[in-house]
PDB file of C-alpha atoms in Angstrom:
ATOM      1  CA  UNK A  30      85.889  93.853 101.251  1.00 88.00           C
ATOM      2  CA  UNK A  31      83.647  91.581 103.330  1.00 92.00           C
ATOM      3  CA  UNK A  32      81.764  90.065 100.391  1.00 93.00           C
ATOM      4  CA  UNK A  33      84.781  89.606  98.072  1.00 89.00           C
ATOM      5  CA  UNK A  34      87.912  89.435 100.244  1.00 91.00           C
ATOM      6  CA  UNK A  35      89.956  87.928  97.377  1.00 89.00           C
ATOM      7  CA  UNK A  36      89.135  90.966  95.197  1.00 83.00           C
ATOM      8  CA  UNK A  37      90.014  93.651  97.744  1.00 86.00           C
ATOM      9  CA  UNK A  38      93.452  95.086  98.490  1.00 83.00           C
ATOM     10  CA  UNK A  39      94.046  97.744 101.148  1.00 84.00           C
ATOM     11  CA  UNK A  40      97.397  99.396 100.453  1.00 83.00           C
ATOM     12  CA  UNK A  41      97.144 101.929 103.263  1.00 80.00           C
ATOM     13  CA  UNK A  42      98.662 105.322 102.557  1.00 83.00           C
ATOM     14  CA  UNK A  43     100.695 104.276  99.502  1.00 88.00           C
ATOM     15  CA  UNK A  44      99.091 106.179  96.634  1.00 91.00           C
ATOM     16  CA  UNK A  45     101.876 105.666  94.100  1.00 93.00           C
ATOM     17  CA  UNK A  46     101.893 101.944  94.785  1.00 94.00           C
ATOM     18  CA  UNK A  47      98.136 101.515  94.444  1.00 94.00           C
ATOM     19  CA  UNK A  48      98.072 103.207  91.025  1.00 96.00           C
ATOM     20  CA  UNK A  49     100.967 101.098  89.726  1.00 96.00           C
ATOM     21  CA  UNK A  50      99.404  97.936  91.191  1.00 95.00           C
ATOM     22  CA  UNK A  51      96.090  98.812  89.515  1.00 96.00           C
ATOM     23  CA  UNK A  52      97.921  99.337  86.217  1.00 97.00           C
ATOM     24  CA  UNK A  53      99.479  95.874  86.566  1.00 97.00           C
ATOM     25  CA  UNK A  54      96.091  94.338  87.323  1.00 95.00           C
ATOM     26  CA  UNK A  55      94.509  96.062  84.310  1.00 97.00           C
ATOM     27  CA  UNK A  56      97.398  94.982  82.068  1.00 97.00           C
ATOM     28  CA  UNK A  57      96.639  91.396  83.083  1.00 97.00           C
ATOM     29  CA  UNK A  58      92.927  91.604  82.269  1.00 96.00           C
ATOM     30  CA  UNK A  59      91.338  92.735  85.517  1.00 95.00           C
ATOM     31  CA  UNK A  60      89.144  95.821  85.953  1.00 95.00           C
ATOM     32  CA  UNK A  61      90.587  97.606  88.996  1.00 95.00           C
ATOM     33  CA  UNK A  62      88.668 100.374  90.772  1.00 95.00           C
ATOM     34  CA  UNK A  63      90.870 102.645  92.887  1.00 95.00           C
ATOM     35  CA  UNK A  64      88.883 104.356  95.658  1.00 92.00           C
ATOM     36  CA  UNK A  65      90.892 107.282  96.982  1.00 89.00           C
ATOM     37  CA  UNK A  66      90.544 110.795  98.362  1.00 86.00           C
ATOM     38  CA  UNK A  67      90.953 113.408  95.659  1.00 87.00           C
ATOM     39  CA  UNK A  68      93.771 115.182  97.471  1.00 85.00           C
ATOM     40  CA  UNK A  69      95.742 111.966  97.992  1.00 87.00           C
ATOM     41  CA  UNK A  70      95.598 110.894  94.339  1.00 91.00           C
ATOM     42  CA  UNK A  71      97.744 113.887  93.391  1.00 90.00           C
ATOM     43  CA  UNK A  72     100.670 112.113  95.074  1.00 90.00           C
ATOM     44  CA  UNK A  73     100.470 109.497  92.303  1.00 94.00           C
ATOM     45  CA  UNK A  74     100.372 111.902  89.360  1.00 95.00           C
ATOM     46  CA  UNK A  75     103.366 110.347  87.582  1.00 96.00           C
ATOM     47  CA  UNK A  76     101.931 106.837  87.956  1.00 97.00           C
ATOM     48  CA  UNK A  77      98.561 107.956  86.548  1.00 97.00           C
ATOM     49  CA  UNK A  78     100.304 109.430  83.501  1.00 97.00           C
ATOM     50  CA  UNK A  79     103.000 106.810  82.869  1.00 97.00           C
ATOM     51  CA  UNK A  80     101.644 103.543  84.251  1.00 97.00           C
ATOM     52  CA  UNK A  81      97.943 103.952  83.404  1.00 98.00           C
ATOM     53  CA  UNK A  82      97.165 106.564  80.761  1.00 98.00           C
ATOM     54  CA  UNK A  83     100.180 106.228  78.461  1.00 97.00           C
ATOM     55  CA  UNK A  84      99.263 102.541  78.191  1.00 97.00           C
ATOM     56  CA  UNK A  85      95.520 103.266  77.955  1.00 98.00           C
ATOM     57  CA  UNK A  86      94.770 100.762  80.711  1.00 98.00           C
ATOM     58  CA  UNK A  87      91.197 100.387  82.018  1.00 98.00           C
ATOM     59  CA  UNK A  88      91.716 101.671  85.559  1.00 98.00           C
ATOM     60  CA  UNK A  89      88.816 103.465  87.261  1.00 98.00           C
ATOM     61  CA  UNK A  90      89.610 106.141  89.847  1.00 97.00           C
ATOM     62  CA  UNK A  91      86.836 107.044  92.303  1.00 95.00           C
ATOM     63  CA  UNK A  92      87.828 110.370  93.862  1.00 93.00           C
ATOM     64  CA  UNK A  93      86.067 110.959  97.143  1.00 88.00           C
ATOM     65  CA  UNK A  94      86.142 114.405  98.774  1.00 77.00           C
ATOM     66  CA  UNK A  95      86.504 116.379  95.562  1.00 77.00           C
ATOM     67  CA  UNK A  96      86.156 120.123  96.008  1.00 66.00           C
ATOM     68  CA  UNK A  97      85.757 121.863  99.356  1.00 61.00           C
ATOM     69  CA  UNK A  98      85.272 119.421 102.214  1.00 63.00           C
ATOM     70  CA  UNK A  99      84.846 121.775 105.132  1.00 65.00           C
ATOM     71  CA  UNK A 100      85.989 120.487 108.496  1.00 70.00           C
ATOM     72  CA  UNK A 101      87.954 117.524 107.098  1.00 66.00           C
ATOM     73  CA  UNK A 102      91.068 119.696 107.343  1.00 67.00           C
ATOM     74  CA  UNK A 103      93.552 121.429 105.076  1.00 70.00           C
ATOM     75  CA  UNK A 104      95.142 118.249 103.717  1.00 68.00           C
ATOM     76  CA  UNK A 105      91.800 116.769 102.649  1.00 65.00           C
ATOM     77  CA  UNK A 106      90.540 119.617 100.441  1.00 67.00           C
ATOM     78  CA  UNK A 107      90.177 118.120  96.945  1.00 65.00           C
ATOM     79  CA  UNK A 108      90.599 121.396  95.101  1.00 72.00           C
ATOM     80  CA  UNK A 109      93.239 120.494  92.525  1.00 77.00           C
ATOM     81  CA  UNK A 110      91.947 117.374  90.782  1.00 87.00           C
ATOM     82  CA  UNK A 111      90.130 119.199  87.974  1.00 88.00           C
ATOM     83  CA  UNK A 112      93.321 121.048  87.103  1.00 89.00           C
ATOM     84  CA  UNK A 113      95.752 118.163  87.140  1.00 91.00           C
ATOM     85  CA  UNK A 114      93.459 115.434  85.737  1.00 94.00           C
ATOM     86  CA  UNK A 115      92.186 117.422  82.743  1.00 93.00           C
ATOM     87  CA  UNK A 116      95.737 117.730  81.421  1.00 94.00           C
ATOM     88  CA  UNK A 117      96.414 113.987  81.310  1.00 96.00           C
ATOM     89  CA  UNK A 118      96.099 112.563  77.783  1.00 96.00           C
ATOM     90  CA  UNK A 119      93.704 109.633  77.471  1.00 96.00           C
ATOM     91  CA  UNK A 120      91.936 110.136  80.800  1.00 97.00           C
ATOM     92  CA  UNK A 121      88.180 110.718  80.932  1.00 97.00           C
ATOM     93  CA  UNK A 122      87.063 112.851  83.903  1.00 97.00           C
ATOM     94  CA  UNK A 123      83.450 112.698  85.122  1.00 96.00           C
ATOM     95  CA  UNK A 124      81.485 114.398  87.931  1.00 94.00           C
ATOM     96  CA  UNK A 125      78.002 113.069  88.809  1.00 93.00           C
ATOM     97  CA  UNK A 126      75.136 115.267  89.972  1.00 91.00           C
ATOM     98  CA  UNK A 127      73.796 112.579  92.350  1.00 89.00           C
ATOM     99  CA  UNK A 128      74.210 108.976  93.473  1.00 87.00           C
ATOM    100  CA  UNK A 129      72.119 107.565  90.598  1.00 88.00           C
ATOM    101  CA  UNK A 130      74.389 109.259  88.090  1.00 91.00           C
ATOM    102  CA  UNK A 131      77.442 108.038  90.025  1.00 91.00           C
ATOM    103  CA  UNK A 132      76.198 104.459  89.606  1.00 92.00           C
ATOM    104  CA  UNK A 133      75.646 105.012  85.868  1.00 93.00           C
ATOM    105  CA  UNK A 134      79.125 106.510  85.492  1.00 95.00           C
ATOM    106  CA  UNK A 135      80.748 103.677  87.413  1.00 96.00           C
ATOM    107  CA  UNK A 136      79.030 101.108  85.201  1.00 96.00           C
ATOM    108  CA  UNK A 137      80.232 102.991  82.116  1.00 96.00           C
ATOM    109  CA  UNK A 138      83.779 103.332  83.495  1.00 97.00           C
ATOM    110  CA  UNK A 139      84.179  99.661  84.402  1.00 97.00           C
ATOM    111  CA  UNK A 140      83.067  98.594  80.925  1.00 96.00           C
ATOM    112  CA  UNK A 141      84.574 101.224  78.595  1.00 96.00           C
ATOM    113  CA  UNK A 142      88.081  99.725  78.447  1.00 97.00           C
ATOM    114  CA  UNK A 143      90.050 102.916  79.145  1.00 97.00           C
ATOM    115  CA  UNK A 144      91.119 105.079  82.113  1.00 98.00           C
ATOM    116  CA  UNK A 145      88.339 107.038  83.830  1.00 98.00           C
ATOM    117  CA  UNK A 146      88.290 109.271  86.918  1.00 97.00           C
ATOM    118  CA  UNK A 147      84.979 109.994  88.663  1.00 96.00           C
ATOM    119  CA  UNK A 148      85.085 112.819  91.200  1.00 93.00           C
ATOM    120  CA  UNK A 149      82.405 113.333  93.841  1.00 89.00           C
ATOM    121  CA  UNK A 150      81.961 115.264  97.079  1.00 80.00           C
ATOM    122  CA  UNK A 151      82.006 113.897 100.608  1.00 74.00           C
ATOM    123  CA  UNK A 152      78.897 113.454 102.705  1.00 66.00           C
ATOM    124  CA  UNK A 153      75.303 113.127 101.623  1.00 66.00           C
ATOM    125  CA  UNK A 154      74.325 114.030  98.083  1.00 66.00           C
ATOM    126  CA  UNK A 155      71.733 116.706  97.527  1.00 70.00           C
ATOM    127  CA  UNK A 156      68.639 115.502  95.679  1.00 72.00           C
ATOM    128  CA  UNK A 157      68.629 117.163  92.263  1.00 74.00           C
ATOM    129  CA  UNK A 158      65.225 117.677  90.627  1.00 67.00           C
ATOM    130  CA  UNK A 159      65.405 118.002  86.839  1.00 66.00           C
ATOM    131  CA  UNK A 160      63.086 119.453  84.209  1.00 59.00           C
ATOM    132  CA  UNK A 161      64.500 117.696  81.203  1.00 63.00           C
ATOM    133  CA  UNK A 162      67.349 115.451  82.288  1.00 62.00           C
ATOM    134  CA  UNK A 163      68.597 112.281  80.686  1.00 70.00           C
ATOM    135  CA  UNK A 164      70.586 109.360  82.024  1.00 79.00           C
ATOM    136  CA  UNK A 165      74.358 109.206  81.641  1.00 85.00           C
ATOM    137  CA  UNK A 166      75.394 106.879  78.845  1.00 86.00           C
ATOM    138  CA  UNK A 167      78.700 108.267  77.585  1.00 88.00           C
ATOM    139  CA  UNK A 168      81.068 111.190  78.107  1.00 90.00           C
ATOM    140  CA  UNK A 169      80.693 114.456  76.218  1.00 91.00           C
ATOM    141  CA  UNK A 170      76.915 114.425  76.641  1.00 91.00           C
ATOM    142  CA  UNK A 171      75.897 117.040  79.135  1.00 94.00           C
ATOM    143  CA  UNK A 172      72.410 117.268  80.560  1.00 91.00           C
ATOM    144  CA  UNK A 173      70.076 120.250  80.649  1.00 90.00           C
ATOM    145  CA  UNK A 174      68.474 119.962  84.090  1.00 90.00           C
ATOM    146  CA  UNK A 175      66.565 123.253  83.900  1.00 90.00           C
ATOM    147  CA  UNK A 176      65.485 124.827  80.624  1.00 89.00           C
ATOM    148  CA  UNK A 177      65.807 128.542  79.918  1.00 89.00           C
ATOM    149  CA  UNK A 178      66.510 130.870  77.005  1.00 89.00           C
ATOM    150  CA  UNK A 179      68.037 134.054  78.500  1.00 91.00           C
ATOM    151  CA  UNK A 180      71.108 132.775  80.352  1.00 92.00           C
ATOM    152  CA  UNK A 181      72.794 129.487  81.164  1.00 93.00           C
ATOM    153  CA  UNK A 182      74.752 128.230  84.165  1.00 94.00           C
ATOM    154  CA  UNK A 183      77.140 125.304  83.670  1.00 95.00           C
ATOM    155  CA  UNK A 184      77.635 123.291  86.864  1.00 94.00           C
ATOM    156  CA  UNK A 185      79.993 120.428  87.750  1.00 93.00           C
ATOM    157  CA  UNK A 186      79.129 117.926  90.469  1.00 90.00           C
ATOM    158  CA  UNK A 187      76.420 117.576  93.079  1.00 88.00           C
ATOM    159  CA  UNK A 188      76.982 120.669  95.180  1.00 87.00           C
ATOM    160  CA  UNK A 189      77.441 123.023  92.236  1.00 89.00           C
ATOM    161  CA  UNK A 190      74.371 121.662  90.412  1.00 90.00           C
ATOM    162  CA  UNK A 191      72.285 122.167  93.542  1.00 90.00           C
ATOM    163  CA  UNK A 192      73.571 125.707  93.999  1.00 90.00           C
ATOM    164  CA  UNK A 193      73.044 126.493  90.316  1.00 93.00           C
ATOM    165  CA  UNK A 194      69.434 125.270  90.428  1.00 92.00           C
ATOM    166  CA  UNK A 195      68.608 127.266  93.549  1.00 90.00           C
ATOM    167  CA  UNK A 196      70.181 130.394  92.068  1.00 92.00           C
ATOM    168  CA  UNK A 197      68.512 129.956  88.663  1.00 92.00           C
ATOM    169  CA  UNK A 198      65.082 129.574  90.267  1.00 89.00           C
ATOM    170  CA  UNK A 199      65.527 132.941  91.975  1.00 91.00           C
ATOM    171  CA  UNK A 200      65.926 134.562  88.554  1.00 88.00           C
ATOM    172  CA  UNK A 201      62.897 132.870  86.983  1.00 83.00           C
ATOM    173  CA  UNK A 202      62.266 130.673  83.990  1.00 86.00           C
ATOM    174  CA  UNK A 203      64.810 132.300  81.669  1.00 91.00           C
ATOM    175  CA  UNK A 204      67.911 130.771  83.307  1.00 93.00           C
ATOM    176  CA  UNK A 205      68.976 127.319  82.143  1.00 92.00           C
ATOM    177  CA  UNK A 206      71.178 124.968  84.181  1.00 93.00           C
ATOM    178  CA  UNK A 207      73.421 122.444  82.461  1.00 94.00           C
ATOM    179  CA  UNK A 208      74.928 119.533  84.343  1.00 94.00           C
ATOM    180  CA  UNK A 209      78.454 119.561  82.849  1.00 94.00           C
ATOM    181  CA  UNK A 210      79.006 116.034  84.075  1.00 94.00           C
ATOM    182  CA  UNK A 211      81.802 115.202  81.658  1.00 95.00           C
ATOM    183  CA  UNK A 212      84.681 117.501  82.548  1.00 94.00           C
ATOM    184  CA  UNK A 213      86.869 115.786  79.963  1.00 95.00           C
ATOM    185  CA  UNK A 214      85.887 115.457  77.205  1.00 96.00           C
ATOM    186  CA  UNK A 215      83.723 118.555  76.988  1.00 94.00           C
ATOM    187  CA  UNK A 216      80.349 118.480  75.256  1.00 95.00           C
ATOM    188  CA  UNK A 217      81.117 120.791  72.319  1.00 93.00           C
ATOM    189  CA  UNK A 218      77.618 120.400  70.850  1.00 91.00           C
ATOM    190  CA  UNK A 219      76.041 121.865  73.962  1.00 89.00           C
ATOM    191  CA  UNK A 220      78.719 124.557  74.216  1.00 88.00           C
ATOM    192  CA  UNK A 221      77.993 125.610  70.626  1.00 84.00           C
ATOM    193  CA  UNK A 222      74.242 126.107  71.248  1.00 72.00           C
TER     194      UNK A 222
END
C-alpha cells in the first residue's frame, strides 16, 4: 500500500464487493490479488462462483487464517474453506508448507491466467525440513517430504505438515509424509502409487 498506493484498494469489510471489483479488474486486464481472512471470504461465495470462476478470470485469493486460529475468536476460525472452495468449478486451491512455497505459489497464481486460492495459517510458519522435496511449479504435483515404504501420511498446509513429520519420525523410517499442497486438483499420480 505504501510503495504502490495507486495499485492498492482497501474495501473494508465488504467481501462481496471486493470479489466483484477484482473480477472487473481481471476482466479489464489487471491481475488482482485479494488478501482476505479465510472465514470472511465465505461471505462472497456467490461472487467467487459467478463473477470470477464462471468467467475463468485470473483473480488470486490469499486466504489468511485458514484452519484453526486459536485465540482469534469464533468468527475467525477458517475451518470451512477447503469444503466450499473445492466444489467451485475452475478454481485451483493450494496450501503451502512454508513461506518459500507460498512465494512460489503466488508467482504461479499471478501468472497462470485463471482463478487460484492459496490458503495459509496465521502466525509464524514452522520450518519444514525435507528429505526429498521439490519446488512448487504447478498444481497436481505433490511433494514427498519424508520417504518411507510402510505407511504414508498426506498433509495439507504448514501446521499439518509439521505435525505429520514429527509423528512420522516417532514411528521410524517406514512412514512417508507427502505435502499435499494442491488441494484442487489432486495429484492422482501420487495417489495411485
